[in-house]
């Protein structure tokens, strides 16, 4: 079945970086964009950015420009989100989510990766 | 950025009764291509979000027909015709018409 499986829980110190992976299966990876969305504890959803696995094009929310890098590895059908200079307010669950074609919706979500930033 | 405002923030509902959630955008969500990119997501406790509806009223695969969406321009509504226990969770609207995509703050649906 179509699914996105993310890497496991991370604990990082302030100033460090984290790289979260999102492995796709059950569909043609290069045919759908991948979005990254985060959710701070007890809070709502925040869109971070998007990448096209087809050509590597990216779009980032202004807030994350310069601190987030999205990449893909088409040989393994895996998307990556690299977040640098971590702060305590980056503590959140990070989700990858697939584009629903051109309908500007997110139809398949990964299970989420908890990233905790603490000294 | 387009601000999405949901009401109510919490909705206690009796099992078997209908429920309704409103979502208002700070700007029209009608895209230049004529489509309105408003979707609804459900997040059950401890789970990732799940797509329910896209482009206002189109149910995603596997979504029960008790979920329906309506609205136009800046005002949208998610309706559940008869609430079931499995519907407990937080519901979010999301706009994809204008970059960046933005979400409503969420509405918590709970059983009375």
Short mmCIF file of C-alpha atoms in Angstrom, two decimals:
data_model
loop_
_atom_site.label_atom_id
_atom_site.label_comp_id
_atom_site.label_asym_id
_atom_site.label_seq_id
_atom_site.Cartn_x
_atom_site.Cartn_y
_atom_site.Cartn_z
CA UNK A 1 0.00 0.00 0.00
CA UNK A 2 0.96 3.63 -0.39
CA UNK A 3 2.86 4.80 2.65
CA UNK A 4 5.50 7.12 3.99
CA UNK A 5 7.70 5.78 6.78
CA UNK A 6 9.79 8.23 8.75
CA UNK A 7 12.92 7.83 10.83
CA UNK A 8 12.82 7.60 14.59
CA UNK A 9 12.82 9.95 17.54
CA UNK A 10 15.69 12.41 17.84
CA UNK A 11 17.10 14.27 20.82
CA UNK A 12 19.41 17.16 20.03
CA UNK A 13 21.17 19.97 21.84
CA UNK A 14 20.60 23.61 20.92
CA UNK A 15 22.71 24.63 17.96
CA UNK A 16 22.88 21.13 16.51
CA UNK A 17 21.32 19.85 13.29
CA UNK A 18 18.87 17.05 12.63
CA UNK A 19 18.10 15.12 9.47
CA UNK A 20 14.76 13.34 9.25
CA UNK A 21 14.06 10.79 6.53
CA UNK A 22 10.79 9.82 4.87
CA UNK A 23 10.78 6.61 2.81
CA UNK A 24 8.02 6.24 0.25
CA UNK A 25 6.58 2.97 -1.01
CA UNK A 26 3.63 1.75 -3.03
CA UNK A 27 3.74 4.47 -5.68
CA UNK A 28 6.06 6.15 -8.17
CA UNK A 29 8.14 8.42 -5.95
CA UNK A 30 8.98 10.94 -8.65
CA UNK A 31 5.35 11.55 -9.56
CA UNK A 32 4.27 13.38 -6.39
CA UNK A 33 5.68 16.28 -4.41
CA UNK A 34 6.58 15.87 -0.75
CA UNK A 35 5.76 18.45 1.91
CA UNK A 36 7.12 18.84 5.42
CA UNK A 37 4.83 19.98 8.21
CA UNK A 38 5.61 20.35 11.89
CA UNK A 39 3.50 20.33 15.03
CA UNK A 40 4.82 21.67 18.32
CA UNK A 41 3.53 19.90 21.45
CA UNK A 42 -0.18 20.61 21.89
CA UNK A 43 -0.17 23.01 18.95
CA UNK A 44 -1.43 23.15 15.37
CA UNK A 45 0.14 22.38 12.04
CA UNK A 46 2.81 24.50 10.35
CA UNK A 47 3.90 24.01 6.74
CA UNK A 48 7.68 24.17 6.29
CA UNK A 49 8.39 23.44 2.66
CA UNK A 50 7.95 21.29 -0.43
CA UNK A 51 10.18 19.35 -2.77
CA UNK A 52 9.63 17.76 -6.14
CA UNK A 53 11.33 14.35 -6.26
CA UNK A 54 11.09 14.59 -10.03
CA UNK A 55 13.49 17.52 -10.48
CA UNK A 56 14.55 18.57 -6.98
CA UNK A 57 12.75 21.91 -7.09
CA UNK A 58 11.98 23.28 -3.64
CA UNK A 59 9.79 25.90 -1.99
CA UNK A 60 10.30 26.96 1.61
CA UNK A 61 8.16 28.92 4.00
CA UNK A 62 9.88 32.23 4.66
CA UNK A 63 10.32 31.36 8.32
CA UNK A 64 12.49 28.37 7.39
CA UNK A 65 14.52 29.88 4.57
CA UNK A 66 18.16 29.33 5.38
CA UNK A 67 17.60 26.87 8.21
CA UNK A 68 15.89 23.99 6.36
CA UNK A 69 17.13 22.00 3.38
CA UNK A 70 14.91 19.48 1.65
CA UNK A 71 16.43 16.79 -0.54
CA UNK A 72 15.46 13.48 -2.08
CA UNK A 73 17.22 10.28 -3.10
CA UNK A 74 15.28 8.77 -5.97
CA UNK A 75 17.35 5.56 -5.86
CA UNK A 76 15.83 4.77 -2.47
CA UNK A 77 12.55 6.74 -2.78
CA UNK A 78 13.47 8.73 0.30
CA UNK A 79 12.95 12.38 1.14
CA UNK A 80 15.03 14.19 3.74
CA UNK A 81 14.50 17.27 5.87
CA UNK A 82 17.64 18.84 7.32
CA UNK A 83 17.06 21.44 10.05
CA UNK A 84 20.07 23.41 11.33
CA UNK A 85 20.85 25.63 14.31
CA UNK A 86 18.21 23.96 16.42
CA UNK A 87 16.51 25.91 19.21
CA UNK A 88 14.22 24.72 21.96
CA UNK A 89 11.20 26.01 20.05
CA UNK A 90 12.03 23.60 17.23
CA UNK A 91 10.85 20.83 19.54
CA UNK A 92 8.01 19.30 17.55
CA UNK A 93 6.73 16.33 15.63
CA UNK A 94 7.85 16.60 12.02
CA UNK A 95 5.69 15.05 9.32
CA UNK A 96 6.26 14.40 5.66
CA UNK A 97 3.12 14.44 3.52
CA UNK A 98 2.52 13.66 -0.13
CA UNK A 99 0.83 16.00 -2.57
CA UNK A 100 -2.58 14.84 -3.72
CA UNK A 101 -1.73 15.35 -7.35
CA UNK A 102 -2.41 18.96 -8.32
CA UNK A 103 -5.25 19.39 -5.82
CA UNK A 104 -3.12 21.32 -3.31
CA UNK A 105 -3.92 18.87 -0.54
CA UNK A 106 -1.81 16.36 1.35
CA UNK A 107 -3.16 12.84 0.99
CA UNK A 108 -0.60 10.50 2.56
CA UNK A 109 1.22 11.37 5.78
CA UNK A 110 4.17 9.79 7.48
CA UNK A 111 3.80 8.66 11.07
CA UNK A 112 5.78 11.64 12.34
CA UNK A 113 9.22 12.06 13.89
CA UNK A 114 9.55 13.61 17.32
CA UNK A 115 12.50 15.97 17.57
CA UNK A 116 13.33 17.24 21.06
CA UNK A 117 15.80 20.08 21.46
CA UNK A 118 17.11 20.44 24.97
CA UNK A 119 20.37 21.17 26.72
CA UNK B 1 0.02 34.86 4.46
CA UNK B 2 -3.64 33.85 4.41
CA UNK B 3 -5.00 33.44 7.93
CA UNK B 4 -7.44 30.58 8.48
CA UNK B 5 -9.80 30.94 11.42
CA UNK B 6 -11.86 28.03 12.68
CA UNK B 7 -14.91 28.08 14.92
CA UNK B 8 -15.62 26.68 17.38
CA UNK B 9 -12.29 25.69 18.89
CA UNK B 10 -14.03 22.94 20.83
CA UNK B 11 -17.21 21.08 20.00
CA UNK B 12 -18.83 18.64 22.42
CA UNK B 13 -21.26 16.46 20.49
CA UNK B 14 -23.64 13.65 21.36
CA UNK B 15 -23.07 10.37 19.55
CA UNK B 16 -25.39 10.07 16.58
CA UNK B 17 -25.96 13.81 16.38
CA UNK B 18 -24.61 16.12 13.67
CA UNK B 19 -21.57 18.34 14.04
CA UNK B 20 -20.42 21.37 12.10
CA UNK B 21 -17.11 23.23 11.96
CA UNK B 22 -16.56 26.55 10.24
CA UNK B 23 -13.43 27.84 8.60
CA UNK B 24 -12.96 31.40 7.39
CA UNK B 25 -10.03 32.67 5.33
CA UNK B 26 -8.63 36.20 5.41
CA UNK B 27 -8.72 36.30 1.59
CA UNK B 28 -10.71 34.57 -1.10
CA UNK B 29 -9.47 31.06 -1.78
CA UNK B 30 -10.56 31.09 -5.42
CA UNK B 31 -7.43 30.43 -7.46
CA UNK B 32 -6.79 32.06 -10.82
CA UNK B 33 -7.41 28.62 -12.38
CA UNK B 34 -10.98 28.69 -11.03
CA UNK B 35 -10.44 26.05 -8.34
CA UNK B 36 -10.76 26.61 -4.60
CA UNK B 37 -8.04 24.75 -2.76
CA UNK B 38 -9.57 24.24 0.64
CA UNK B 39 -9.10 20.89 2.34
CA UNK B 40 -10.06 19.36 5.68
CA UNK B 41 -7.93 17.06 7.79
CA UNK B 42 -8.70 14.92 10.83
CA UNK B 43 -6.13 14.16 13.50
CA UNK B 44 -7.11 11.46 15.93
CA UNK B 45 -5.28 11.40 19.27
CA UNK B 46 -1.69 10.26 18.84
CA UNK B 47 -2.03 9.93 15.07
CA UNK B 48 -0.80 11.90 12.08
CA UNK B 49 -3.33 14.03 10.23
CA UNK B 50 -5.55 12.30 7.69
CA UNK B 51 -7.03 13.91 4.57
CA UNK B 52 -10.84 13.97 4.61
CA UNK B 53 -11.88 16.42 1.89
CA UNK B 54 -10.11 18.40 -0.82
CA UNK B 55 -11.25 21.25 -3.07
CA UNK B 56 -14.01 22.06 -0.59
CA UNK B 57 -16.18 18.98 -0.96
CA UNK B 58 -14.35 16.06 -2.59
CA UNK B 59 -14.04 13.11 -0.23
CA UNK B 60 -10.68 11.38 -0.23
CA UNK B 61 -10.56 7.63 -0.76
CA UNK B 62 -12.05 5.67 2.13
CA UNK B 63 -13.64 8.65 3.88
CA UNK B 64 -17.19 7.86 5.06
CA UNK B 65 -19.99 9.77 3.37
CA UNK B 66 -21.14 11.19 6.70
CA UNK B 67 -18.37 13.77 6.15
CA UNK B 68 -19.26 16.59 3.77
CA UNK B 69 -17.87 19.98 2.89
CA UNK B 70 -19.38 23.15 1.52
CA UNK B 71 -18.68 26.82 1.09
CA UNK B 72 -17.15 29.30 -1.30
CA UNK B 73 -14.86 32.30 -1.37
CA UNK B 74 -13.84 32.82 2.25
CA UNK B 75 -16.36 30.76 4.22
CA UNK B 76 -16.32 26.99 4.46
CA UNK B 77 -17.98 24.31 6.55
CA UNK B 78 -17.24 20.71 7.45
CA UNK B 79 -20.29 18.71 8.49
CA UNK B 80 -20.54 15.31 10.08
CA UNK B 81 -24.06 14.00 9.64
CA UNK B 82 -24.01 11.58 12.59
CA UNK B 83 -21.00 11.63 14.90
CA UNK B 84 -19.43 8.29 15.77
CA UNK B 85 -16.94 7.55 18.54
CA UNK B 86 -14.09 7.20 16.03
CA UNK B 87 -14.63 10.82 14.93
CA UNK B 88 -13.08 12.17 18.13
CA UNK B 89 -10.02 14.28 17.38
CA UNK B 90 -8.91 17.63 16.05
CA UNK B 91 -10.06 18.90 12.67
CA UNK B 92 -8.04 21.34 10.59
CA UNK B 93 -8.86 23.29 7.48
CA UNK B 94 -6.00 24.08 5.13
CA UNK B 95 -5.71 26.42 2.17
CA UNK B 96 -3.49 25.62 -0.79
CA UNK B 97 -4.56 28.48 -3.03
CA UNK B 98 -1.80 30.88 -2.11
CA UNK B 99 1.81 30.22 -1.07
CA UNK B 100 2.50 29.36 1.68
CA UNK B 101 -0.11 26.76 2.57
CA UNK B 102 -1.69 27.65 5.89
CA UNK B 103 -3.81 25.80 8.41
CA UNK B 104 -6.60 26.73 10.74
CA UNK B 105 -5.83 26.48 14.44
CA UNK B 106 -7.87 23.29 14.80
CA UNK B 107 -11.23 22.34 16.28
CA UNK B 108 -11.37 19.65 18.93
CA UNK B 109 -14.35 17.35 18.54
CA UNK B 110 -15.27 15.49 21.69
CA UNK B 111 -18.17 13.37 22.83
CA UNK B 112 -20.50 14.74 25.48
#
